[in-house]
Amino acid sequence: MGIFGGIKSIGRSISSGICAAGSSIKNGVKKTCTTIKSGVKKAKKKISNVWGNFSGKAQFEEAKRIQGKFTKRFSKAKEDFNTQTELLFNKIEKSIENINNNKSTIHKKLLPEMVEKLSKIKDIKIPKEFEIEEYQRNTIKLDRIKSRDELFKIDFDKHKFKTFVQATFTFGFYTRKKSKETLFAVKEEAKKIDNEIAKMKAEIKKLEGIVQALENTEHYFESVLNIYTRLLTRVDNSINTLYFKSIRFTHSLISSNFSLRMLPKVSQKEIENLITASKVLKNMAETKVSSMDKDTINEYQKEAKKSKDEIGKKLKVA
Amino acid sequence: MTQEERIKKLKELDYCSPIEMSSKIIDLELYDMKSSQEIIDEVYRKFNSGENLVEEVLKPSAISIIDRFLNKSKKINNKGINPAQVLDECENFSYASNIEIKQNKKNDTFQYNTKKEATEKYNKEIRKELDISQWRKKKYKEEKYNGKVNIKSAYDGSSIHISKAEADKRRKIDVNKHLGEYEHIEPLKEIHNRYSDMIAINHEDLKRIANAESNTTIVSQTENRRKKDLAMKEYIDKGYHDYTDEQKSKMMKMDKQARINIEKDVNKQVIKNIKKDTDIQQKTKKHIKSGIKNDMEDMKSEMQGNICVFIFKPVYYELKDCFINGIAEGIGASSIAEGFGKRMERVKDYVLTNAKNFFGDSLVGFIKGMINSLIKGILSLFTGVIKNIYLITKEGIKLFKNIAGIYSNKPRMTKAEKGDLLIKTIGTSIITILGFQLDDILEKAQIPEPWSDIISAIVTGAGVSIFMYIMNKIDLFAVKAEKRHTRIKEIFEERINDIKEAVEVFNVEAIERLKIHHQQHNNITTSINFALDNDDIDTVGEKLYELADFFKVNLEYRNTKEFIDYFDSADVISI
C-alpha cells in the first residue's frame, strides 16, 4: 500500500465514520419520530376512548357492529329458507299429485272392477267420488328488519358537529342516553331476528315432516293398490271357476236367496279379503292428506279475487 | 294457542291414522303466530302507558305520603304496620269490594294495634265464658218463636221446631234437622281471636257483643252442629250442607252485617272503656310515666294509621285510575275538569258514607280529648332543633329504605338503576326535609293534629310525585329503556325456548312416529304379499285385518263367520 493507498483508506474510514454517525443520527431521529407518533396515536386513542365513553359514541359503535352482523345473518337465513321451502313445496305438490292419481285409480278403476266382479253374487255400493286435493302453499310472514334510521336514536357519523355540541352542553348525559337507547333498540332487533330464524327453522322442520308423511302415504297407496289388484284377480278366478262348475249353483248365485255360506270356504275367504281390502282402500281414498280440498281452495281463491276486485273498484272511484 | 296447547296437539299425533298424519302436521303450530315486531311494539306501549307510571311515580309517592302519617309513631312500625302494607291495602281497594277486603284481610289497624302482649288460645273454658246460659238461650228461642211451634231456619229456610218433643211429634225421622237451635252467626272463636287481645276490652264486653241481637239467630240443630266454630265462608266452602246459591249469598250477607255490627260495637266499647275505666286509664298513665311504650300512644298512632288507610285508599284508587285510564275516562265525564270533580265527589261520598261505621260516633271526642291530652306531652319532647334533626335523620334513613324496598325484587341492580335510585333518593329526601319546614309553618298557623300531618304529608307527597314524574320523563340514565330491553329479551328468549321445545317434541311425536308407521306398514304388506305368493288365504285375511287396524278402519266384522253374517244381512253392501 502506497501513500495514496493510505490516504484512500483514511478517507474511506472517515467517510464510513461520517456515514455511521449520519445513520445513527438518522435512526435516532426516526426512532424519536416513531415514539412520538405512537405516543400521539396512543394519546389520540385514549382521548377518543374517553370521548367515546363520555359522549356514548362507544355504545353507538357497538350498535353499528351488532346491526351489521344481524343484517348479514338474517339475509342469509332468509335466502336459505326460501330455497329450502321452494324445494319442499315442490315435493309436497308432487306427492299430492301422485296421491290424487291413486285416488282416481281407486275410484275409476279398482272399485268399479270389484263391483262388477261381485255383481254375480251381490250388489255393492261404492262412493260416487273422492275429493281431489291440492296443497295451498302457506308459509310464515317474516318480519322485516328495521332500517338504521328507525333504530338509531342518535347518529355520530351523520351529525358530527350536532352530537359534539349536544354532548358538550349536556355533559354527555343526553348523547349517552340516546346511544344507550340505540344500543338497546339494536339488541332488541337482534333478538327479534333470533326469533324469526327460530321460526324459519321450525317451519322447515314442519315442511320436512309433511313431505315425509306424504311420501309414506304415497307408499301406502302403492302397496295397498298392488295387493288389491292381486286380490281382485284371485276373486275373479274363484267366482269364474264356481260359475262354470255348476249351473245349479249359478242359479242359486243369481237368486235372491243366495247366501255366502253356500260357497266353499276358500271362496268365502277370498270375498271376505276383497271386501276388507275395499273398505281399507275406500278409507284411504276418503281421508284428507292436505288440510284443504280443491273446492275449498277454489272458493278461497274466488273470495280473494272478489275482494281484490272490490278494493280495485273503490280505489278507482277514489 | 298456548305452548301447552301446542304440545298437546303434537301428542295427539299418537292417536291419528297414518294417512291423516300429513294433514294433521299441516295444521300444527310449532310457534306462536304473533309477529315479533308486534311483541316489541306491545312492550313499548306498556312501558309508555299509565301502568308504568303507577309503578314508577305513584307507588313511591304513595309510600312517601303514607310514611309521613306513620313515621311519628315508632310503635306502629314495631307492631308490623309499614307503608308497604298500607300500600298493599290501597292496591286491593275498589269501591265495590272494600268491605269484603277489609274483613277478609283482618287488616284493621285500629284493632291490630291495640293488642295485648299475649293472646290466650281459644278453648272450651273461653267458649263457656263467652257463651250465654242454656236458660238464656231458651228464653231467646221463646222470644223468636213468639208463641209459634215452628219457624224457618235462618240459613236454609227449612221448618224448624221449638223443642225436640214438637219435632218428634211431627217428624219421626231426622229430628235434628227440624229442631231449632241458638246460633252465633259470627262464631265465638272468631270473635275471641279477633278482639280478645285488645287492651281496652274484656271478656264480659265480648260476651255481650257476641250475643247481641245482630249476631244471633235460630237455625236447625244439624246446621248449628255442622258449622261449629267455622266462619261462614269456611262453613259454606266445606259443603257440609246443601245450600242453594241464593241461600249462600243470603248467609254471606248476614255474616257481613254481623261483622260490621260487631266491629262497631267493639269500637264503641273501647272508647267507652278508655273514658270510664279507671283501671285502663291508670294503666296507661303508668306506662307514660315509666317512659315505656305506652298503650295510649298506640291508640293515637293507630287512629292516625286508620285515618291514613281509610282516606288514602279511595284517593289512591282514583289516582291510579287516572294514571292508567285518564282523568275523564271511565266515569262518564266529558272533560278533565268534570272528571276531576266527579272523582273527588266519589271519594267524598265514600268517606262520608263509611266514616260512621269506621270511626264510631266519638271520633272528634276521641281525637281531641284522649289523644291530644295524653300524647302531647310525649311529642313535645321532640321540639325545636332536636326534633328536626331527629326527624330529618330518621326520614332520610326511612326514605332510603322504602325506595330500596321497591327495588328489592331485583337484588342485582345495574349501574344505571343505582344512579337513578340515588338521584331519586336524594331528591325525595330534600323534598321531605323541606316538608318539616312546612310542619313548623302549620304549627305556627295552629292547625291541630292529625290534620296538620295530613296537610303536610299530602303537600310533601305531591312534591315527591312531581319530582318522580319529571325524573321518569327525563329518564336520565335510560333506566326505562334498560328495563324495557330486559323485558323484551326475556320474552324472546322464552319464545325461542318454546319453539325449540316444540321442535323437539315434533321430532319425537311426528318424525319418529312416521318412521314407525312406515315400518309397521311394510311388515304387514310384506306378509300379505308373501301369503298371496304361497296361497295362504288365512294369513292374508288375518293380515288384512291388521292393515284395517293400522289405518284405523272400523270394520263391522272381525272374522269369517261375522263377515258372512254381515254379507248376508243386506241386499246391498256399502263399501
Short mmCIF file of C-alpha atoms in Angstrom, two decimals, chain B residues 255-575:
data_model
loop_
_atom_site.label_atom_id
_atom_site.label_comp_id
_atom_site.label_asym_id
_atom_site.label_seq_id
_atom_site.Cartn_x
_atom_site.Cartn_y
_atom_site.Cartn_z
CA ASP B 255 -122.33 -12.68 58.12
CA LYS B 256 -121.13 -9.42 56.64
CA GLN B 257 -123.74 -7.44 58.54
CA ALA B 258 -122.95 -9.26 61.77
CA ARG B 259 -119.25 -8.43 61.39
CA ILE B 260 -119.93 -4.78 60.70
CA ASN B 261 -122.11 -4.57 63.80
CA ILE B 262 -119.56 -6.37 65.94
CA GLU B 263 -116.78 -4.05 64.81
CA LYS B 264 -118.95 -1.05 65.50
CA ASP B 265 -119.84 -2.34 68.96
CA VAL B 266 -116.23 -3.15 69.75
CA ASN B 267 -115.05 0.31 68.74
CA LYS B 268 -117.73 1.95 70.82
CA GLN B 269 -116.89 -0.23 73.78
CA VAL B 270 -113.18 0.54 73.55
CA ILE B 271 -113.77 4.26 73.59
CA LYS B 272 -116.24 3.91 76.42
CA ASN B 273 -113.82 1.82 78.45
CA ILE B 274 -110.95 4.20 77.93
CA LYS B 275 -113.08 7.10 79.04
CA LYS B 276 -114.64 5.44 82.04
CA ASP B 277 -112.48 2.60 83.13
CA THR B 278 -110.05 3.96 85.67
CA ASP B 279 -108.04 0.77 85.58
CA ILE B 280 -107.26 1.23 81.94
CA GLN B 281 -106.54 4.90 82.41
CA GLN B 282 -104.22 4.22 85.32
CA LYS B 283 -102.52 1.52 83.39
CA THR B 284 -101.89 3.88 80.52
CA LYS B 285 -100.70 6.68 82.76
CA LYS B 286 -98.31 4.29 84.44
CA HIS B 287 -96.92 3.40 81.05
CA ILE B 288 -96.47 7.06 80.20
CA LYS B 289 -94.73 7.81 83.47
CA SER B 290 -92.36 4.91 83.19
CA GLY B 291 -91.49 6.02 79.68
CA ILE B 292 -92.06 2.58 78.22
CA LYS B 293 -94.15 2.07 75.13
CA ASN B 294 -97.47 3.43 76.18
CA ASP B 295 -100.74 1.99 75.04
CA MET B 296 -102.34 5.37 74.66
CA GLU B 297 -99.74 6.43 72.18
CA ASP B 298 -100.59 3.25 70.41
CA MET B 299 -104.18 4.36 70.31
CA LYS B 300 -103.20 7.68 68.82
CA SER B 301 -100.88 6.15 66.30
CA GLU B 302 -103.40 3.56 65.40
CA MET B 303 -106.03 6.16 64.85
CA GLN B 304 -103.62 8.02 62.58
CA GLY B 305 -102.89 4.80 60.78
CA ASN B 306 -106.58 4.22 60.43
CA ILE B 307 -107.22 7.64 59.03
CA CYS B 308 -104.35 7.16 56.67
CA VAL B 309 -105.62 3.87 55.35
CA PHE B 310 -109.25 4.91 55.34
CA ILE B 311 -108.88 8.17 53.45
CA PHE B 312 -105.90 7.23 51.40
CA LYS B 313 -107.43 4.10 49.89
CA PRO B 314 -110.06 5.83 47.71
CA VAL B 315 -107.65 8.67 46.90
CA TYR B 316 -105.01 6.18 45.75
CA TYR B 317 -107.63 4.28 43.77
CA GLU B 318 -108.62 7.44 41.91
CA LEU B 319 -105.03 8.47 41.25
CA LYS B 320 -104.15 5.05 39.92
CA ASP B 321 -107.22 5.04 37.71
CA CYS B 322 -106.24 8.49 36.39
CA PHE B 323 -102.74 7.24 35.57
CA ILE B 324 -103.98 4.14 33.81
CA ASN B 325 -107.21 5.27 32.12
CA GLY B 326 -107.03 9.05 32.23
CA ILE B 327 -108.86 11.54 34.40
CA ALA B 328 -112.10 11.77 32.41
CA GLU B 329 -112.28 8.23 31.05
CA GLY B 330 -114.42 5.51 32.54
CA ILE B 331 -116.55 7.76 34.73
CA GLY B 332 -118.73 9.36 32.09
CA ALA B 333 -117.05 12.76 32.19
CA SER B 334 -116.70 14.91 29.10
CA SER B 335 -113.75 16.99 30.26
CA ILE B 336 -110.77 16.69 32.55
CA ALA B 337 -112.25 19.26 34.94
CA GLU B 338 -115.52 17.36 35.11
CA GLY B 339 -113.66 14.07 35.55
CA PHE B 340 -111.60 15.51 38.37
CA GLY B 341 -114.75 16.83 40.04
CA LYS B 342 -116.53 13.52 39.71
CA ARG B 343 -113.63 11.64 41.17
CA MET B 344 -113.36 13.98 44.13
CA GLU B 345 -117.11 13.61 44.63
CA ARG B 346 -116.73 9.84 44.61
CA VAL B 347 -114.02 9.96 47.27
CA LYS B 348 -116.07 12.34 49.39
CA ASP B 349 -119.18 10.14 49.13
CA TYR B 350 -117.20 7.10 50.11
CA VAL B 351 -115.60 8.78 53.11
CA LEU B 352 -118.86 10.23 54.38
CA THR B 353 -120.84 7.02 53.87
CA ASN B 354 -118.31 4.84 55.61
CA ALA B 355 -116.95 7.24 58.22
CA LYS B 356 -119.61 6.42 60.78
CA ASN B 357 -119.10 2.68 60.55
CA PHE B 358 -115.39 3.15 60.61
CA PHE B 359 -114.85 5.54 63.47
CA GLY B 360 -117.99 5.09 65.53
CA ASP B 361 -119.75 8.16 66.89
CA SER B 362 -116.97 9.53 69.02
CA LEU B 363 -114.28 10.42 66.50
CA VAL B 364 -113.98 14.07 67.41
CA GLY B 365 -114.12 13.45 71.14
CA PHE B 366 -111.58 10.71 70.86
CA ILE B 367 -109.05 12.67 68.87
CA LYS B 368 -109.42 15.95 70.70
CA GLY B 369 -109.83 14.60 74.18
CA MET B 370 -107.82 11.47 74.73
CA ILE B 371 -105.02 11.68 72.24
CA ASN B 372 -104.19 15.34 72.48
CA SER B 373 -104.09 15.44 76.23
CA LEU B 374 -102.13 12.25 76.74
CA ILE B 375 -99.76 12.29 73.84
CA LYS B 376 -98.92 15.96 73.53
CA GLY B 377 -96.52 15.69 76.42
CA ILE B 378 -94.57 12.93 74.80
CA LEU B 379 -94.38 14.59 71.41
CA SER B 380 -93.39 17.87 73.00
CA LEU B 381 -90.11 16.25 73.97
CA PHE B 382 -89.16 16.42 70.36
CA THR B 383 -89.49 20.10 69.65
CA GLY B 384 -87.32 22.66 68.02
CA VAL B 385 -83.94 21.79 66.67
CA ILE B 386 -83.67 18.39 68.35
CA LYS B 387 -86.95 17.33 66.85
CA ASN B 388 -85.96 18.47 63.41
CA ILE B 389 -82.55 16.82 63.49
CA TYR B 390 -84.08 13.63 64.78
CA LEU B 391 -86.86 13.63 62.21
CA ILE B 392 -84.59 14.58 59.33
CA THR B 393 -82.16 11.79 60.11
CA LYS B 394 -84.95 9.33 60.63
CA GLU B 395 -86.70 10.49 57.49
CA GLY B 396 -83.59 10.18 55.39
CA ILE B 397 -82.90 6.65 56.52
CA LYS B 398 -86.51 5.62 56.14
CA LEU B 399 -86.96 7.06 52.69
CA PHE B 400 -83.88 5.32 51.52
CA LYS B 401 -85.12 2.04 52.97
CA ASN B 402 -88.57 2.47 51.46
CA ILE B 403 -87.37 3.27 47.98
CA ALA B 404 -84.82 0.50 48.16
CA GLY B 405 -87.68 -1.77 49.17
CA ILE B 406 -89.47 -1.03 45.92
CA TYR B 407 -86.47 -2.26 44.00
CA SER B 408 -85.84 -5.22 46.27
CA ASN B 409 -87.28 -7.58 43.67
CA LYS B 410 -84.08 -7.06 41.69
CA PRO B 411 -81.19 -7.60 44.02
CA ARG B 412 -78.61 -7.19 41.26
CA MET B 413 -79.11 -3.66 40.13
CA THR B 414 -77.34 -2.23 37.14
CA LYS B 415 -75.20 0.91 37.31
CA ALA B 416 -77.96 2.91 35.63
CA GLU B 417 -80.54 1.70 38.10
CA LYS B 418 -78.28 2.53 41.02
CA GLY B 419 -77.69 6.00 39.63
CA ASP B 420 -81.36 6.53 39.07
CA LEU B 421 -82.21 5.36 42.58
CA LEU B 422 -79.54 7.57 44.08
CA ILE B 423 -80.84 10.68 42.33
CA LYS B 424 -84.39 9.84 43.31
CA THR B 425 -83.42 9.15 46.92
CA ILE B 426 -81.54 12.41 47.25
CA GLY B 427 -84.36 14.33 45.57
CA THR B 428 -87.13 12.88 47.67
CA SER B 429 -85.10 13.31 50.85
CA ILE B 430 -84.61 17.00 50.13
CA ILE B 431 -88.33 17.41 49.47
CA THR B 432 -89.18 15.58 52.68
CA ILE B 433 -86.76 17.65 54.72
CA LEU B 434 -88.35 20.76 53.25
CA GLY B 435 -91.63 19.27 54.40
CA PHE B 436 -90.50 19.67 58.02
CA GLN B 437 -90.36 23.40 57.49
CA LEU B 438 -93.97 23.10 56.40
CA ASP B 439 -94.70 21.35 59.69
CA ASP B 440 -93.36 24.37 61.56
CA ILE B 441 -95.48 26.70 59.46
CA LEU B 442 -98.57 24.63 60.10
CA GLU B 443 -97.78 24.52 63.79
CA LYS B 444 -97.47 28.29 63.85
CA ALA B 445 -100.77 28.54 61.99
CA GLN B 446 -102.20 26.49 64.88
CA ILE B 447 -103.65 23.75 62.72
CA PRO B 448 -104.36 20.79 65.05
CA GLU B 449 -103.18 17.23 64.63
CA PRO B 450 -103.78 14.97 62.81
CA TRP B 451 -104.90 17.47 60.14
CA SER B 452 -101.54 19.22 60.14
CA ASP B 453 -99.96 15.86 59.46
CA ILE B 454 -102.42 15.14 56.67
CA ILE B 455 -101.79 18.51 55.00
CA SER B 456 -98.01 18.31 55.28
CA ALA B 457 -97.99 14.71 54.10
CA ILE B 458 -100.14 15.48 51.08
CA VAL B 459 -98.06 18.54 50.12
CA THR B 460 -94.82 16.63 50.56
CA GLY B 461 -96.28 13.66 48.70
CA ALA B 462 -97.35 15.91 45.84
CA GLY B 463 -93.83 17.33 45.72
CA VAL B 464 -92.36 13.87 45.60
CA SER B 465 -94.89 12.86 42.91
CA ILE B 466 -93.97 15.77 40.69
CA PHE B 467 -90.27 15.13 41.20
CA MET B 468 -90.63 11.43 40.41
CA TYR B 469 -92.79 12.19 37.38
CA ILE B 470 -90.20 14.58 36.00
CA MET B 471 -87.41 12.11 36.68
CA ASN B 472 -89.42 9.42 34.97
CA LYS B 473 -89.97 11.57 31.91
CA ILE B 474 -86.34 12.67 31.69
CA ASP B 475 -85.06 9.14 32.40
CA LEU B 476 -81.55 10.46 32.79
CA PHE B 477 -79.86 7.06 32.89
CA ALA B 478 -82.12 5.37 30.31
CA VAL B 479 -83.32 3.05 33.04
CA LYS B 480 -86.71 2.75 31.37
CA ALA B 481 -85.07 1.69 28.11
CA GLU B 482 -82.93 -0.79 30.02
CA LYS B 483 -85.91 -2.33 31.80
CA ARG B 484 -87.84 -2.46 28.56
CA HIS B 485 -84.91 -4.12 26.86
CA THR B 486 -84.62 -6.72 29.63
CA ARG B 487 -88.33 -7.47 29.29
CA ILE B 488 -88.11 -7.86 25.50
CA LYS B 489 -85.06 -10.06 25.87
CA GLU B 490 -86.87 -12.27 28.37
CA ILE B 491 -89.92 -12.56 26.12
CA PHE B 492 -87.91 -13.55 23.07
CA GLU B 493 -85.75 -15.98 24.98
CA GLU B 494 -88.86 -17.66 26.30
CA ARG B 495 -90.39 -17.79 22.84
CA ILE B 496 -87.25 -19.22 21.28
CA ASN B 497 -87.13 -21.87 24.00
CA ASP B 498 -90.77 -22.67 23.34
CA ILE B 499 -90.03 -23.12 19.63
CA LYS B 500 -87.08 -25.37 20.43
CA GLU B 501 -89.20 -27.44 22.78
CA ALA B 502 -91.99 -27.74 20.20
CA VAL B 503 -89.49 -28.85 17.54
CA GLU B 504 -88.06 -31.45 19.90
CA VAL B 505 -91.50 -32.83 20.67
CA PHE B 506 -92.28 -32.73 16.95
CA ASN B 507 -89.20 -34.83 16.23
CA VAL B 508 -90.34 -37.46 18.67
CA GLU B 509 -94.06 -37.38 18.08
CA ALA B 510 -94.13 -36.85 14.33
CA ILE B 511 -90.86 -37.79 12.68
CA GLU B 512 -90.23 -40.87 14.81
CA ARG B 513 -93.91 -41.85 14.55
CA LEU B 514 -93.71 -41.62 10.75
CA LYS B 515 -90.73 -43.96 10.72
CA ILE B 516 -92.58 -46.43 12.95
CA HIS B 517 -95.68 -46.24 10.72
CA HIS B 518 -93.60 -46.93 7.64
CA GLN B 519 -92.01 -49.95 9.26
CA GLN B 520 -95.32 -51.32 10.54
CA HIS B 521 -96.93 -50.92 7.13
CA ASN B 522 -94.05 -52.65 5.41
CA ASN B 523 -94.27 -55.57 7.80
CA ILE B 524 -97.97 -56.04 7.14
CA THR B 525 -97.86 -55.67 3.35
CA THR B 526 -94.80 -57.89 3.03
CA SER B 527 -96.62 -60.58 5.00
CA ILE B 528 -99.72 -60.22 2.78
CA ASN B 529 -97.69 -60.46 -0.42
CA PHE B 530 -95.79 -63.45 0.93
CA ALA B 531 -99.03 -65.17 1.92
CA LEU B 532 -100.53 -64.43 -1.52
CA ASP B 533 -97.47 -65.90 -3.18
CA ASN B 534 -97.92 -69.04 -1.10
CA ASP B 535 -101.69 -69.21 -1.48
CA ASP B 536 -102.06 -68.88 2.30
CA ILE B 537 -105.51 -67.31 2.24
CA ASP B 538 -105.97 -67.44 6.03
CA THR B 539 -102.86 -65.37 6.70
CA VAL B 540 -103.93 -62.90 4.01
CA GLY B 541 -107.23 -62.41 5.85
CA GLU B 542 -105.51 -62.09 9.19
CA LYS B 543 -103.05 -59.52 7.88
CA LEU B 544 -105.79 -57.54 6.12
CA TYR B 545 -107.49 -57.14 9.50
CA GLU B 546 -104.17 -55.85 10.81
CA LEU B 547 -103.99 -53.46 7.88
CA ALA B 548 -107.50 -52.21 8.63
CA ASP B 549 -106.47 -51.63 12.25
CA PHE B 550 -103.33 -49.88 11.10
CA PHE B 551 -105.39 -47.39 9.07
CA LYS B 552 -107.97 -47.17 11.88
CA VAL B 553 -110.74 -48.53 9.64
CA ASN B 554 -113.80 -49.55 11.57
CA LEU B 555 -114.93 -52.90 10.11
CA GLU B 556 -118.28 -54.29 11.05
CA TYR B 557 -116.84 -57.80 11.45
CA ARG B 558 -113.75 -59.39 12.90
CA ASN B 559 -113.71 -62.94 11.41
CA THR B 560 -115.14 -65.00 8.56
CA LYS B 561 -118.25 -66.05 10.48
CA GLU B 562 -119.12 -62.45 11.34
CA PHE B 563 -118.31 -61.42 7.78
CA ILE B 564 -120.75 -63.97 6.34
CA ASP B 565 -123.48 -62.67 8.66
CA TYR B 566 -122.66 -59.13 7.63
CA PHE B 567 -122.58 -60.04 3.92
CA ASP B 568 -125.87 -61.92 4.01
CA SER B 569 -127.66 -59.37 6.18
CA ALA B 570 -128.36 -56.86 3.39
CA ASP B 571 -129.22 -56.95 -0.28
CA VAL B 572 -126.73 -54.23 -1.00
CA ILE B 573 -123.34 -53.89 0.68
CA SER B 574 -121.94 -50.40 1.10
CA ILE B 575 -118.22 -50.12 0.99
#
